[in-house]
Coordinates of C-alpha atoms in Angstrom, one line a residue:
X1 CA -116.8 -31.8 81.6
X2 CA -113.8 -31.2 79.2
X3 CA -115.5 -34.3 77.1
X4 CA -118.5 -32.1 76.4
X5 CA -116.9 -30.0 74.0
X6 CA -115.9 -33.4 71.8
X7 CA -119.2 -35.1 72.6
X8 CA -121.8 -35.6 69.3
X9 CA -124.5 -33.4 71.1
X10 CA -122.2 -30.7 71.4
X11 CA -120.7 -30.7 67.7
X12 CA -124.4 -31.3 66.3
X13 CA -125.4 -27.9 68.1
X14 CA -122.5 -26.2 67.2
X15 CA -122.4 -27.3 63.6
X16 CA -118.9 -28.8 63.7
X17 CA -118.1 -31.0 60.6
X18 CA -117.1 -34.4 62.0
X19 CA -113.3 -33.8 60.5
X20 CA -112.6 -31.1 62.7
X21 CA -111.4 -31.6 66.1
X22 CA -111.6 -29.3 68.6
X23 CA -109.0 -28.7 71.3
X24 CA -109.9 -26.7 74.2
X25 CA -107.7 -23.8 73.1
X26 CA -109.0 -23.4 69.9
X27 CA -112.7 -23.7 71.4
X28 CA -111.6 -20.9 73.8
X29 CA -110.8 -18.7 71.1
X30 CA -114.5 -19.5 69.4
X31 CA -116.0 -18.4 72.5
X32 CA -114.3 -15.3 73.0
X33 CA -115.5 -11.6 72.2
X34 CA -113.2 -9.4 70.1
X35 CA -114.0 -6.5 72.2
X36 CA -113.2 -7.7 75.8
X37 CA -111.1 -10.5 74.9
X38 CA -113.1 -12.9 77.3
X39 CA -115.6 -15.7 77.0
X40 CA -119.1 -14.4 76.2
X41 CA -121.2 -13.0 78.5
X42 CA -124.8 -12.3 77.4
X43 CA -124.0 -13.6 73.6
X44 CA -125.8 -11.7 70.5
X45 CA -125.1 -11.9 67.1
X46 CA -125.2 -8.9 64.2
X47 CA -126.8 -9.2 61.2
X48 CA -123.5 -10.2 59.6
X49 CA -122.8 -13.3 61.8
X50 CA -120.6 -11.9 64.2
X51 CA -120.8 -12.4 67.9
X52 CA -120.2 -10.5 70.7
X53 CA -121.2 -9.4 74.3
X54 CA -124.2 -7.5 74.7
X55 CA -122.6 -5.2 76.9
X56 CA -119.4 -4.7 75.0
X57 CA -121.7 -4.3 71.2
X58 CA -124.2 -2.0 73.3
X59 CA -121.4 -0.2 74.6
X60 CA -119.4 0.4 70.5
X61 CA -122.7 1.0 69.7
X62 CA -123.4 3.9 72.3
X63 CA -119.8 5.4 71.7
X64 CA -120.4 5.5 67.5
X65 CA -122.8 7.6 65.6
X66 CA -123.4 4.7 63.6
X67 CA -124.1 0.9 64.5
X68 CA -121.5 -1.0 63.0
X69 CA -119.7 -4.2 63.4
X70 CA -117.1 -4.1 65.5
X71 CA -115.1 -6.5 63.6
X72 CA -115.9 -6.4 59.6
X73 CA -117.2 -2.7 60.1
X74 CA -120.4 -3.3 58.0
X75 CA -122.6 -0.6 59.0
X76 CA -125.9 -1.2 59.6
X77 CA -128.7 1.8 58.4
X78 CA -131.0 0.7 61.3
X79 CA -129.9 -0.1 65.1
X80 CA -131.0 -4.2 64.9
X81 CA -132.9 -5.9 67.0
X82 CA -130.3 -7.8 69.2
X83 CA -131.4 -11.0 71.0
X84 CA -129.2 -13.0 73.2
X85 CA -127.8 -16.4 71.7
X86 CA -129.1 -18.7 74.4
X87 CA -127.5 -22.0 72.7
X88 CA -123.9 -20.5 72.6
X89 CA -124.6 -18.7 76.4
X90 CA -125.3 -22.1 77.9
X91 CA -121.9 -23.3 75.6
X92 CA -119.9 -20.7 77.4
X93 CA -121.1 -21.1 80.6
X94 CA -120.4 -24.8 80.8
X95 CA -116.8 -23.9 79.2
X96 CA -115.5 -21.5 81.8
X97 CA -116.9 -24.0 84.1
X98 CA -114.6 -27.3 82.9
X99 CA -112.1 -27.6 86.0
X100 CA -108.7 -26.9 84.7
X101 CA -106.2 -29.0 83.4
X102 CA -103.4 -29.5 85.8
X103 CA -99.8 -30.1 84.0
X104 CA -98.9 -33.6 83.6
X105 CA -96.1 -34.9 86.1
X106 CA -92.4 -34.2 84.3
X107 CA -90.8 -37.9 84.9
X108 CA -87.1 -38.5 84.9
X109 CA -85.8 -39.5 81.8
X110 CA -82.8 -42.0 83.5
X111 CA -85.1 -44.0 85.2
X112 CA -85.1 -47.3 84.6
X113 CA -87.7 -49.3 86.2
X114 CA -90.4 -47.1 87.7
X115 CA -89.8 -43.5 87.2
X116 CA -89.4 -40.9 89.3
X117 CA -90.5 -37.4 89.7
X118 CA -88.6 -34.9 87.7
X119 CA -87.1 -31.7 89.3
X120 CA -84.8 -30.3 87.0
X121 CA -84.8 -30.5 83.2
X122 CA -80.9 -29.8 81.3
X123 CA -81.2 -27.9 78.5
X124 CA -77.9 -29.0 76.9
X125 CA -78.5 -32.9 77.9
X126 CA -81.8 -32.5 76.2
X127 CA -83.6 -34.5 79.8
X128 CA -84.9 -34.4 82.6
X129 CA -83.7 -35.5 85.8
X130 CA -85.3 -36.6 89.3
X131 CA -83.1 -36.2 92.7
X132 CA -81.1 -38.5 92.3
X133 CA -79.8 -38.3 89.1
X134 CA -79.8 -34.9 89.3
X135 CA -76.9 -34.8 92.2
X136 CA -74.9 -37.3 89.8
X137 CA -75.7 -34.5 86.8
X138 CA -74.6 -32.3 89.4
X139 CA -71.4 -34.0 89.8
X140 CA -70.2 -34.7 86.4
X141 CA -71.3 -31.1 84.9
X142 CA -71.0 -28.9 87.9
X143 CA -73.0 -25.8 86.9
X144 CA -71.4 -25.7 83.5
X145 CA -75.1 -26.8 82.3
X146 CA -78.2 -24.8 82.1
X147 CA -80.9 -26.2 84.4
X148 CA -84.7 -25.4 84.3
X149 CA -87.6 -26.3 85.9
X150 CA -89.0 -29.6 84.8
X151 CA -90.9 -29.6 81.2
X152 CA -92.3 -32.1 79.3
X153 CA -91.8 -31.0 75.8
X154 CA -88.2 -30.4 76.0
X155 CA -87.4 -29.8 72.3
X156 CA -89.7 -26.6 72.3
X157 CA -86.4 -25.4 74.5
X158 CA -84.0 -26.3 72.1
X159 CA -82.9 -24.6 68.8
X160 CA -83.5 -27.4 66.0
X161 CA -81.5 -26.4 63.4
X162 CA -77.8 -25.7 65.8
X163 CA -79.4 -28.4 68.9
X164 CA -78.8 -25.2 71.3
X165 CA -80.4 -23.9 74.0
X166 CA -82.7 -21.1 73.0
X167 CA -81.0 -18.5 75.5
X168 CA -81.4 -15.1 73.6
X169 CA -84.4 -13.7 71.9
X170 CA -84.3 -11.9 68.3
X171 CA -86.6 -8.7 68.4
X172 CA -86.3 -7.8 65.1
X173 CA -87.9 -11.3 64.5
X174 CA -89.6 -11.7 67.8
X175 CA -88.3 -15.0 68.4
X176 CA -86.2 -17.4 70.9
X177 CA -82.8 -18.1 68.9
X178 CA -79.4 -19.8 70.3
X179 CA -76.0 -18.5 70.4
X180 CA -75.0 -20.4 67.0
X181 CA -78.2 -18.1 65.3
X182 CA -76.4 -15.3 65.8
X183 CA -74.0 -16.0 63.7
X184 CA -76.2 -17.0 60.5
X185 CA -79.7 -15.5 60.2
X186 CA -79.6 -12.9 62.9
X187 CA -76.2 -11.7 63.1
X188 CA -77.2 -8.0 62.4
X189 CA -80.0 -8.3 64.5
X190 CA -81.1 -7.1 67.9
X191 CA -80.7 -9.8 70.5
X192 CA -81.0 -9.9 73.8
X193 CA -80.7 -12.6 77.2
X194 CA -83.7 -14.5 76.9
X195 CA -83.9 -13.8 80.7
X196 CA -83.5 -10.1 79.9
X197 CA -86.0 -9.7 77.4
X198 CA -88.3 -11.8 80.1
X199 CA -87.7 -9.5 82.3
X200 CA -89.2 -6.1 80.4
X201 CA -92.0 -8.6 79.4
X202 CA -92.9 -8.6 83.2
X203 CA -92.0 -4.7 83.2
X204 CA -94.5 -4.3 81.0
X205 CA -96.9 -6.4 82.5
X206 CA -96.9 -4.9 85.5
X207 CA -97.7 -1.9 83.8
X208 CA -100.7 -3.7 82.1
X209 CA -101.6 -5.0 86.0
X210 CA -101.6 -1.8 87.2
X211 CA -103.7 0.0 84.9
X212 CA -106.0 -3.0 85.0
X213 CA -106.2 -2.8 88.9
X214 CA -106.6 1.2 88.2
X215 CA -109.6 0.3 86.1
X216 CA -110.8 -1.7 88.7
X217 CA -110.4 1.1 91.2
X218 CA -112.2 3.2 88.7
X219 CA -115.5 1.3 88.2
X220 CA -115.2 0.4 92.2
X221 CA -115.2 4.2 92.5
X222 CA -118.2 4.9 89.6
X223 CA -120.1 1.8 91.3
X224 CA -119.9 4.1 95.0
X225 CA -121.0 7.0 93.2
X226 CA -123.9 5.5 91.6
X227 CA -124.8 4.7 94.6
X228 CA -124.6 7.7 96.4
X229 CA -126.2 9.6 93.8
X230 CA -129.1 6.9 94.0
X231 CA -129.2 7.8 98.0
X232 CA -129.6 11.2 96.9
X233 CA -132.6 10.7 94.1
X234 CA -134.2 8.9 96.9
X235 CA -133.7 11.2 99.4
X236 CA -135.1 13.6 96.7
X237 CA -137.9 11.7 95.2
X238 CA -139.3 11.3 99.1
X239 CA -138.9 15.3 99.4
X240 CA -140.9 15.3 96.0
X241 CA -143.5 12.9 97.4
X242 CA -143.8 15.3 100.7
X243 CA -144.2 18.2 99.0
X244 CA -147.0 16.2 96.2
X245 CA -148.8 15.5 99.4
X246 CA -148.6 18.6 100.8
X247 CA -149.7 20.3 97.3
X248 CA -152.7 18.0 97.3
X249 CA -153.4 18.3 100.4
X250 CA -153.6 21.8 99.9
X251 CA -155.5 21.5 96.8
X252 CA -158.4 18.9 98.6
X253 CA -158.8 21.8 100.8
X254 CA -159.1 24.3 98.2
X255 CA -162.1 22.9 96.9
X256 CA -163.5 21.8 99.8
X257 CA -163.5 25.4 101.1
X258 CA -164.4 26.5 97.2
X259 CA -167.8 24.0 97.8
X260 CA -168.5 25.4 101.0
X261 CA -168.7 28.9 99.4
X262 CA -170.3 27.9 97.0
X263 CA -173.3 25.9 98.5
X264 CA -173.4 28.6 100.9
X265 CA -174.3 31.0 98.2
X266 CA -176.6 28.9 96.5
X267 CA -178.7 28.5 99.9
X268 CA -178.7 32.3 100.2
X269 CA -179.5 32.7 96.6
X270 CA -182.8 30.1 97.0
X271 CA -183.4 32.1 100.1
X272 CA -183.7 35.5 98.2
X273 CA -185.6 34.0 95.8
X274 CA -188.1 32.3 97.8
X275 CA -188.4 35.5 99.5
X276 CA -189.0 37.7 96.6
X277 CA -191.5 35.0 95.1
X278 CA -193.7 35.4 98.6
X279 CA -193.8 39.0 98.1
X280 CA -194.8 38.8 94.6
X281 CA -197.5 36.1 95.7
X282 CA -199.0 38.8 98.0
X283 CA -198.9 41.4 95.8
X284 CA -201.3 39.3 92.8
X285 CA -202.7 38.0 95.7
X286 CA -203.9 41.5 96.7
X287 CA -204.7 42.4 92.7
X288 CA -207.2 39.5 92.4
X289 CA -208.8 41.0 95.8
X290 CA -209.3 44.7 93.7
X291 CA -209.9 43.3 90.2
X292 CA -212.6 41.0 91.9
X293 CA -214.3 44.4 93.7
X294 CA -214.0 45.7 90.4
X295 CA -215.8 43.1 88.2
X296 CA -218.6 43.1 90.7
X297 CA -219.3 46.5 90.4
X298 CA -219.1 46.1 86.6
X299 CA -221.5 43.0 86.5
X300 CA -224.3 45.4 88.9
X301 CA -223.6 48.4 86.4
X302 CA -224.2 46.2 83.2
X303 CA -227.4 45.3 84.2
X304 CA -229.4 48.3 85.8
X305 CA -231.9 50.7 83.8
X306 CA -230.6 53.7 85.3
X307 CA -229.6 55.9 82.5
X308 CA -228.4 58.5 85.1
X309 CA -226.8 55.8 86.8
X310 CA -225.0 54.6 83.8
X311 CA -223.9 58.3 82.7
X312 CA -222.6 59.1 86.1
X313 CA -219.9 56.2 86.2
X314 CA -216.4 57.0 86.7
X315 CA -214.7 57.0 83.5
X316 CA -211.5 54.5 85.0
X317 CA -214.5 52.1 84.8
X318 CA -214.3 52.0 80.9
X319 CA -210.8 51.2 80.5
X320 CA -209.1 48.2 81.1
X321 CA -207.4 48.1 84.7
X322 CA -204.0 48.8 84.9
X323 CA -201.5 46.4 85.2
X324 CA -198.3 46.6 86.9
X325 CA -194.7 45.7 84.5
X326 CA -193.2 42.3 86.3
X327 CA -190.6 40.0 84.6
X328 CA -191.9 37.0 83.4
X329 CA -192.1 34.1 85.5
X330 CA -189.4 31.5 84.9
X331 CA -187.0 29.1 86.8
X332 CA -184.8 31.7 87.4
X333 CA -181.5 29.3 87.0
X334 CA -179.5 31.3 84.5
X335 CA -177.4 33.2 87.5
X336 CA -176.9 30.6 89.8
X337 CA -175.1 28.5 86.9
X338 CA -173.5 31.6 85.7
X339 CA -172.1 31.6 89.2
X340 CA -171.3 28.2 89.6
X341 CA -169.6 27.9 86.2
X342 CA -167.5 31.1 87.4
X343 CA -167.0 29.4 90.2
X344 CA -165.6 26.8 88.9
X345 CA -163.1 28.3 86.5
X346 CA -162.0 30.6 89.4
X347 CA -161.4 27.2 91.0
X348 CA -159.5 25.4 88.0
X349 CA -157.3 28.3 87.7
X350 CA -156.2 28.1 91.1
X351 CA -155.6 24.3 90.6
X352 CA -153.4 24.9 87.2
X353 CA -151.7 27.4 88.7
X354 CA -150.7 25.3 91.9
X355 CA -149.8 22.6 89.4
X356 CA -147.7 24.3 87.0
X357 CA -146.0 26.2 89.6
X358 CA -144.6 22.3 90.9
X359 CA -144.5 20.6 87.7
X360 CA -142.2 23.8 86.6
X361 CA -140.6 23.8 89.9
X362 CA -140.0 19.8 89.6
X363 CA -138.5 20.2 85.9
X364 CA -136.2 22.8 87.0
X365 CA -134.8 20.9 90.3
X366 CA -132.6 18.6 86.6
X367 CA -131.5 22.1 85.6
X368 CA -127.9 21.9 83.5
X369 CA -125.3 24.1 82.3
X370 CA -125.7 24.3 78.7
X371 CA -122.7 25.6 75.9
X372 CA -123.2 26.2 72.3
X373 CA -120.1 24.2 70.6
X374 CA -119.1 26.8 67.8
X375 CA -117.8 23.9 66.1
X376 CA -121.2 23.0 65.0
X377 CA -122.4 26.7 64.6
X378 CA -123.6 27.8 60.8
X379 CA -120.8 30.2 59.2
X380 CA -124.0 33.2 59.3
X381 CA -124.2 32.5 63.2
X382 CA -122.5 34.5 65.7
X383 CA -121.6 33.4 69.4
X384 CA -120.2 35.1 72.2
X385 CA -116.8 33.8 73.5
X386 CA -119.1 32.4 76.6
X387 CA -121.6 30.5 74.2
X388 CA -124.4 31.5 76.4
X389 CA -126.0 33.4 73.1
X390 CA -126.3 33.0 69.8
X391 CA -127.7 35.0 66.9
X392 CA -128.3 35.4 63.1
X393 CA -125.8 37.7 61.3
X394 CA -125.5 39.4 57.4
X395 CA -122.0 38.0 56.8
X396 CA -120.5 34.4 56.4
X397 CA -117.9 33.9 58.0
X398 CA -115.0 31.9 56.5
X399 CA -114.5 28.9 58.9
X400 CA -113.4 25.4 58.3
X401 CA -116.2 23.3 57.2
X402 CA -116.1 20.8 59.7
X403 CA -117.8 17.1 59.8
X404 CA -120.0 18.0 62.4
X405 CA -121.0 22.4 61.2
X406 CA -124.6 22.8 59.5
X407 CA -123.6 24.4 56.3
X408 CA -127.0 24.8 54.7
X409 CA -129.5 25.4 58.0
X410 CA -128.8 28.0 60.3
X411 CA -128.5 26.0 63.3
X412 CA -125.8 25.2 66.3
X413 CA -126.0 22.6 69.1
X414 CA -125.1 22.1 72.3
X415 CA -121.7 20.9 73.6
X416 CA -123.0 18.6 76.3
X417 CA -124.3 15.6 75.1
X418 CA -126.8 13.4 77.4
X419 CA -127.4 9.4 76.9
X420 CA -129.4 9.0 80.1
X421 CA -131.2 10.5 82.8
X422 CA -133.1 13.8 82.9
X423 CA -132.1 17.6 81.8
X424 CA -133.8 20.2 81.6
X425 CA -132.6 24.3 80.6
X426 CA -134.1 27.7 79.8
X427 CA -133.8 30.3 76.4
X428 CA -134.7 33.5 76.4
X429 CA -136.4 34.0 72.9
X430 CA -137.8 37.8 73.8
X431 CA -137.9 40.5 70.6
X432 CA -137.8 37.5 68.4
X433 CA -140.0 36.8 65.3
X434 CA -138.8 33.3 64.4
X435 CA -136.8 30.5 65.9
X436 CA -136.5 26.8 66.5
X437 CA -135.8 25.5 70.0
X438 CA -135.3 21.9 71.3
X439 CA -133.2 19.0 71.7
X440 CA -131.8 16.7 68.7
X441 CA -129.5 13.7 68.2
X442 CA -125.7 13.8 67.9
X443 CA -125.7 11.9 65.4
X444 CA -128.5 14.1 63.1
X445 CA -127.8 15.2 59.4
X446 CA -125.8 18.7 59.1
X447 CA -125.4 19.4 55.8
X448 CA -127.5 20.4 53.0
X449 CA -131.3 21.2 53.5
X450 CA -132.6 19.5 56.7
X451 CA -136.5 19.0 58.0
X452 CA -136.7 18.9 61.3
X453 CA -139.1 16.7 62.8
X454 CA -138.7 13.3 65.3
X455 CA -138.2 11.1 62.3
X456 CA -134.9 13.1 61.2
X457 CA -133.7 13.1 65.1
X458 CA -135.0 16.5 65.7
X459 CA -137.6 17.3 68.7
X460 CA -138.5 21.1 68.6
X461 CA -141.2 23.8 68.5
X462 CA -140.9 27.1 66.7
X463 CA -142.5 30.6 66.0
X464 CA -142.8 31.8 63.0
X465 CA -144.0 35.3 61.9
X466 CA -144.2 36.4 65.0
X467 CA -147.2 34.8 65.9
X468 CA -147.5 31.6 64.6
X469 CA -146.1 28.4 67.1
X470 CA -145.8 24.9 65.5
X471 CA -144.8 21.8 67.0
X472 CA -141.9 20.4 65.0
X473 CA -144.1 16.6 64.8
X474 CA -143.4 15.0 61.6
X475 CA -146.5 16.2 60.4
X476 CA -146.0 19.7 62.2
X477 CA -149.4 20.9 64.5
X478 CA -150.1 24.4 64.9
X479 CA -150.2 25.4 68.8
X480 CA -152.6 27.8 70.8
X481 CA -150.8 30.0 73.0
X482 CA -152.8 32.0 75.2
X483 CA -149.7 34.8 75.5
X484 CA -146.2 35.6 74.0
X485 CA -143.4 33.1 75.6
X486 CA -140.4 35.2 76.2
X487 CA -138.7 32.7 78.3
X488 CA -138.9 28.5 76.5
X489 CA -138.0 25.5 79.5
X490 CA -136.9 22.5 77.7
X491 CA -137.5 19.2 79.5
X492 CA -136.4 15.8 78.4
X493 CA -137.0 12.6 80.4
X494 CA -134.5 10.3 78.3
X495 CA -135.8 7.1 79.7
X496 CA -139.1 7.9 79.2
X497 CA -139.3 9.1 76.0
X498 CA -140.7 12.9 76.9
X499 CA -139.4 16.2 75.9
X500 CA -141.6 19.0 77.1
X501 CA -141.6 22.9 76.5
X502 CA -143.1 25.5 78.5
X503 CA -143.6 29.4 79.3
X504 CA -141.7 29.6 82.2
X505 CA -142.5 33.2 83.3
X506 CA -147.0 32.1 83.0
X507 CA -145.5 28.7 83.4
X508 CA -147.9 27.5 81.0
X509 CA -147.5 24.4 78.4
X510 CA -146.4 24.9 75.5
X511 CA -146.0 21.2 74.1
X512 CA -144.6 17.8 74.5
X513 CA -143.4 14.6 73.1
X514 CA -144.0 11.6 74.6
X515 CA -143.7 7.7 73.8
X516 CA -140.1 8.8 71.6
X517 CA -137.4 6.0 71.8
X518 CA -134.0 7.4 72.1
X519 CA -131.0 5.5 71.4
X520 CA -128.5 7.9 70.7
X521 CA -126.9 11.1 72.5
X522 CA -129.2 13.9 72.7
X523 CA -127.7 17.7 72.6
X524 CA -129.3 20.9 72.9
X525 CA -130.2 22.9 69.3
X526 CA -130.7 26.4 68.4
X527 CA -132.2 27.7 65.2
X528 CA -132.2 31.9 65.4
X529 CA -133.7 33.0 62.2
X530 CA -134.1 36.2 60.9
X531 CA -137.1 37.6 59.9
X532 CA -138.7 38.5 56.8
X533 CA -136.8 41.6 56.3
X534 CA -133.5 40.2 57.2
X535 CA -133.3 42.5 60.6
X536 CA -134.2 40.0 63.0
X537 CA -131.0 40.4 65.0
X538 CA -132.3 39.2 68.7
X539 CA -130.4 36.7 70.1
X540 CA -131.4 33.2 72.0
X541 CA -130.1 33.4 75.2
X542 CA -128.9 30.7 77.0
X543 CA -130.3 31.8 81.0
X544 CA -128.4 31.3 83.8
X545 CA -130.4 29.1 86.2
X546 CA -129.5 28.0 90.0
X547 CA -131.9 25.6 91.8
X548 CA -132.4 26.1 95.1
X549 CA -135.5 23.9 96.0

């Protein structure tokens, strides 16, 4: 395997000029991220050349405001597109694969004929020695000589200018230097037993171990919470798909029942109707019978002689017969529809009432505590010590014009940030003539003039003029409220792109985002404006909210 890495197929894939040989240390240290220090996992490469982990660049990424190399810093306006290098993956795989070297057998250096297996290597005789010359070392030098375990490169062990042993270690220079060293180049210098200095080395690597095995116990820790809390959501989600049964359920016989009624009506309706047209029949019926009577005696009348006849008629005869005021005939449709289609609205009502009372009730069940950081408040905004409230004041206040405060926009965000996951919280914007209201990245603009829409990292609806609700899009949409909100829920579904607003108290829609790609930390944001006149002095208040199911 370790002739892979020096094979032609390998160095034409790689790009390795045929000059340069590569040892498996140095190839090591090609395949190793600068982040974790380890052979790639997952390999991508930045737009400058650079490669790391995906996890580890993901992970700088996440932690930064802006997307940057992690090792020449060039910052990078737009989050790239990473891919995974699947040429240099396969390299690493089959690298941290290769079996391991094991050390070459230390032979005896007195040996004449066929050598035996070192076990001690002298420092001062510069060789190593098997057992047997090692008792007749033994016997000549006693333990006046330094003995080690066996090594093959036995000069790296000895000081080449003085032919020493390297016993002490400089660490001014940082170095392994003999006892003749001292005396010349590091006589002023800090030096120490080279067995001492090993020994904080391992002091200090056992600190290193510890934490490492602490880091361990930490993500073994995060891993068993993760799970738990995923035992939970299930446990939740199959209480939420109960209860969406239920609802349904509930609804399916809602209508069913709201049909019945209605059909029922209808019937009765036809009934009435059919009724009142047989009585009607009867009565035309029984005016044909007199107006027939009447034309007979008209016909006889209009041709007799009788003058004394003709004179003595009743005078009725001469006029037209009366007729009796009846509404005209028709279909008679118009209140059966008007009843169906009030039917019908009665019936939707019910329905978007039963829904937004669980889709409100759902939202709230991701509830969070939310504080406004006065860090990022404008210097015209004034919060309570609790940051639960915020409001727009006359004065500006003198405070330190931090990275991260909104020095031209009246605005101040939230201190909990959220990368992940769902959230969900509730303003009180009651007595208020204008304000803006959402959620918008950490990372956002906060100085000078801002717009706030998606494209700047700003999801938000406002009021203005007391009357007038827009949707903060990028080309802003004017919204149709049917009342006043005096209480906004703000919803965000990170993985999913949503944030959603709604009346909580007629727990009505109000508007919602969807399709968005987040990347970046989203936080909580608060715009209290003032009105016209400068008076507006409501605040935003942050409620108070405790889920109980």
């Amino acid at each position: 395997m370790a002739d892979f890495f020096q094979s032609q197929k390998f160095r034409e894939s790689m790009d390795i000029p045929p000059n340069i040989s590569y040892s498996s240390g140095s190839l090591a240290e090609e395949l190793q991220c600068s982040v974790c220090l380890d052979v790639f996992t997952d390999p991508v490469s930045t737009p400058c050349g650079h490669n790391f982990c995906k996890s580890c660049l993901n992970q700088c990424w996440e932690k930064s405001q802006q997307c940057r190399c992690p090792l020449c810093k060039e910052t990078f306006s737009k989050r790239p597109d990473i891919k995974i290098n699947t040429a240099l993956r396969e390299v690493a795989q089959l690298f941290q694969k290769k079996p391991s070297l094991s050390k070459s057998e230390v032979l005896c250096d007195v040996c004449d004929e066929r050598k035996k297996k070192a076990l001690k290597s002298c420092l001062l005789c510069q060789a190593s020695y098997c057992e047997t010359h090692l008792e007749f070392h033994h016997k000549i030098y006693l333990k006046k000589h330094k003995l080690m375990d066996p090594v093959e490169n036995i000069n790296d062990y000895i000081c080449q200018k003085h032919e020493r042993p390297l016993e002490l270690f400089c660490r001014d220079d940082q170095t392994r230097v003999c006892v003749f060293c001292t005396d010349g180049d590091h006589k002023t210098h800090n030096t120490v037993p080279l067995e001492e200095e090993c020994k904080v080395k391992k002091t200090q690597l056992m600190r290193t171990q510890k934490a490492t095995q602490q880091n361990i116990q930490d993500r073994i820790e995060k891993i068993q919470g993760i799970k738990y809390f995923a035992k939970l959501r299930k446990k939740s989600t199959e209480r939420e798909k109960a209860a969406s049964v239920e609802l349904f359920s509930d609804l399916i016989h809602s209508i069913e029942r709201s049909q019945t009624e209605l059909l029922e009506m209808m019937e009765e309706m036809q009934k009435a109707a059919e009724k009142q047209d047989e009585e009607l029949i009867q009565e035309l019926q029984q005016e044909i019978t007199e107006l027939k009577l009447r034309k007979t005696e008209l016909d006889h009348l209009l041709h007799t002689e009788n003058h004394l006849q003709l004179l003595q008629i009743d005078p009725s005869l001469c006029s037209p017969p009366h007729t009796r005021n009846r509404p005209e005939i028709s279909m008679n449709t118009d209140v059966s529809v008007e009843t169906l289609r009030r039917a019908l609205t009665q019936l939707q009502e019910t329905l978007d009432q039963k829904l937004s009372q669980t889709v409100l009730r759902k939202m709230q069940q991701y509830a969070v505590d939310v504080t406004l950081d006065p860090d990022t408040a404008h210097p015209k905004l004034i919060l309570p010590n609790d940051g639960k409230q915020v409001r727009h004041g006359d004065i500006e206040h003198k405070l330190p014009d931090y990275p991260e405060r909104f020095d031209k926009c009246a605005s101040v965000l939230g201190k909990e940030g959220f990368l992940s996951g769902r959230f969900y919280f509730e303003v009180q914007v009651k007595g208020k003539n204008m304000w803006d209201l959402g959620v918008a990245r950490e990372s956002i603009n906060r100085k000078g003039k801002i717009r706030v829409c998606p494209e700047n990292g700003f999801w938000t609806v406002a009021l203005r003029n007391g009357d007038e609700y827009w949707a903060c899009t990028d080309s802003y949409v004017l919204l149709s409220l049917r009342v006043k909100p005096q209480k906004v829920g703000v919803f965000v579904d990170y993985e999913e792109g949503l944030v959603s607003f709604c009346d909580v108290e007629s727990r009505s829609h109000i508007y919602s985002f969807t399709g968005q790609s987040f990347t970046n930390r989203l936080c909580s944001y608060f715009c209290p404006f003032p009105d016209d006149t400068g008076k507006d002095s409501a605040p935003m208040i942050i409620s108070p909210f405790n889920y109980n199911g």
